[in-house]
Amino acid sequence: RGQVVVSGGGSVPAGGSLRLSCTASGFTIDDSDMGWYRQAPGSECEVVSTISGDGTTSYLDSVKGRFTISQDIAKNTIYLQMNNLKPEDTAVYYCASDWLVGGPWQCEDFGTSHQGTQVTVSS
């Protein structure tokens, strides 16, 4: 069964940077549609960025030009480089894959036990 392990969250001031990592096991990322979603307290989850097995990427409008998603096939890992962070980016960030839910994923597909990493941006 496929799994992902997420790391790289933390607390930074506005304008700072963080890089999140998501390492997969049980499946290969180049055979998967993966991405990152986030959820802030009291808010709906939202998809931040996606990357398909062929490297095609997409971004939430509010993070375009600040966040970059990438993948390292050899390490079976995807990354989210987050620059010029803003307080409104504060949320728990989660890694997603179609392998984890058996098909095209939406952030609502993942339960509360799905591992995430806290990103806190102070003003």
XYZ file of C-alpha atoms in Angstrom:
123
model
C 0.000 0.000 0.000
C 1.350 3.405 -0.901
C 2.414 5.892 1.726
C 3.915 9.360 1.844
C 6.077 11.024 4.481
C 6.034 14.796 4.692
C 8.621 17.095 6.199
C 9.830 20.662 6.075
C 7.212 22.793 7.763
C 7.998 25.443 10.338
C 7.518 29.017 11.466
C 8.868 31.959 9.479
C 8.230 35.691 9.284
C 6.384 37.132 6.317
C 8.645 37.170 3.287
C 10.475 34.051 4.405
C 10.886 30.727 2.633
C 10.306 27.076 3.390
C 10.676 23.882 1.379
C 8.350 20.978 1.950
C 9.280 17.425 0.984
C 7.055 14.432 0.355
C 8.701 11.041 -0.059
C 6.603 8.234 -1.434
C 6.881 4.510 -0.807
C 4.948 1.658 -2.320
C 4.552 3.452 -5.647
C 6.654 5.566 -7.994
C 5.909 9.253 -8.341
C 6.475 9.249 -12.092
C 3.481 6.941 -12.324
C 1.318 9.175 -10.158
C -0.494 12.488 -10.096
C 0.668 14.193 -6.931
C 0.390 17.522 -5.252
C -0.004 19.600 -2.136
C -3.114 20.867 -0.442
C -3.533 22.901 2.704
C -6.093 23.514 5.359
C -6.249 26.387 7.800
C -8.370 26.219 10.978
C -11.999 26.863 10.199
C -11.397 26.877 6.443
C -12.034 24.488 3.599
C -9.075 22.599 2.233
C -7.608 23.970 -0.979
C -5.281 22.480 -3.547
C -2.081 24.508 -3.651
C -0.175 22.815 -6.444
C -0.142 19.617 -8.477
C 2.393 17.740 -10.552
C 1.625 14.860 -12.861
C 3.894 11.966 -13.700
C 5.005 13.729 -16.888
C 5.947 16.845 -14.924
C 2.964 19.014 -15.811
C 2.290 21.456 -12.980
C -0.544 23.652 -11.756
C -0.861 26.273 -9.030
C -3.476 27.998 -6.940
C -3.719 31.574 -8.215
C -2.700 33.070 -4.881
C 0.634 31.194 -4.847
C 1.636 31.628 -8.488
C 5.062 33.207 -8.754
C 5.864 32.387 -5.123
C 5.598 28.580 -4.882
C 7.298 26.012 -7.082
C 6.506 22.318 -7.160
C 9.137 19.891 -8.382
C 9.985 16.221 -8.327
C 13.103 14.082 -7.964
C 12.319 10.752 -9.570
C 15.482 9.113 -8.222
C 14.486 10.015 -4.662
C 10.785 9.314 -5.281
C 10.120 12.689 -3.710
C 8.209 15.822 -4.590
C 8.944 19.246 -3.175
C 7.141 22.515 -2.643
C 9.450 25.507 -2.529
C 7.581 28.368 -0.905
C 9.051 31.851 -1.195
C 7.766 35.252 -0.105
C 5.446 33.586 2.362
C 2.469 35.534 3.615
C 0.451 35.165 6.834
C -2.469 33.863 4.772
C -0.302 30.888 3.765
C -0.486 29.661 7.354
C -2.028 26.187 7.314
C -1.291 22.522 7.637
C 0.121 21.342 4.331
C -0.514 17.829 3.071
C 0.931 15.735 0.276
C -1.537 13.933 -1.957
C -1.366 11.230 -4.581
C -3.871 9.378 -6.685
C -2.208 6.201 -5.401
C -3.436 6.968 -1.902
C -7.096 7.187 -2.856
C -7.286 4.863 -5.836
C -7.920 7.505 -8.464
C -7.966 11.245 -9.208
C -7.730 13.011 -5.877
C -9.407 15.931 -4.231
C -8.336 17.253 -0.862
C -11.676 16.175 0.608
C -10.721 12.543 -0.143
C -8.182 12.485 2.677
C -9.180 11.899 6.271
C -8.031 13.697 9.379
C -5.398 11.030 10.030
C -3.496 11.972 6.868
C -0.065 13.298 7.857
C 0.610 16.958 7.236
C 3.135 19.582 8.257
C 2.395 22.906 9.910
C 3.433 26.098 8.156
C 3.097 29.255 10.225
C 3.866 32.682 8.782
C 3.948 35.613 11.163
C 3.261 39.193 10.129
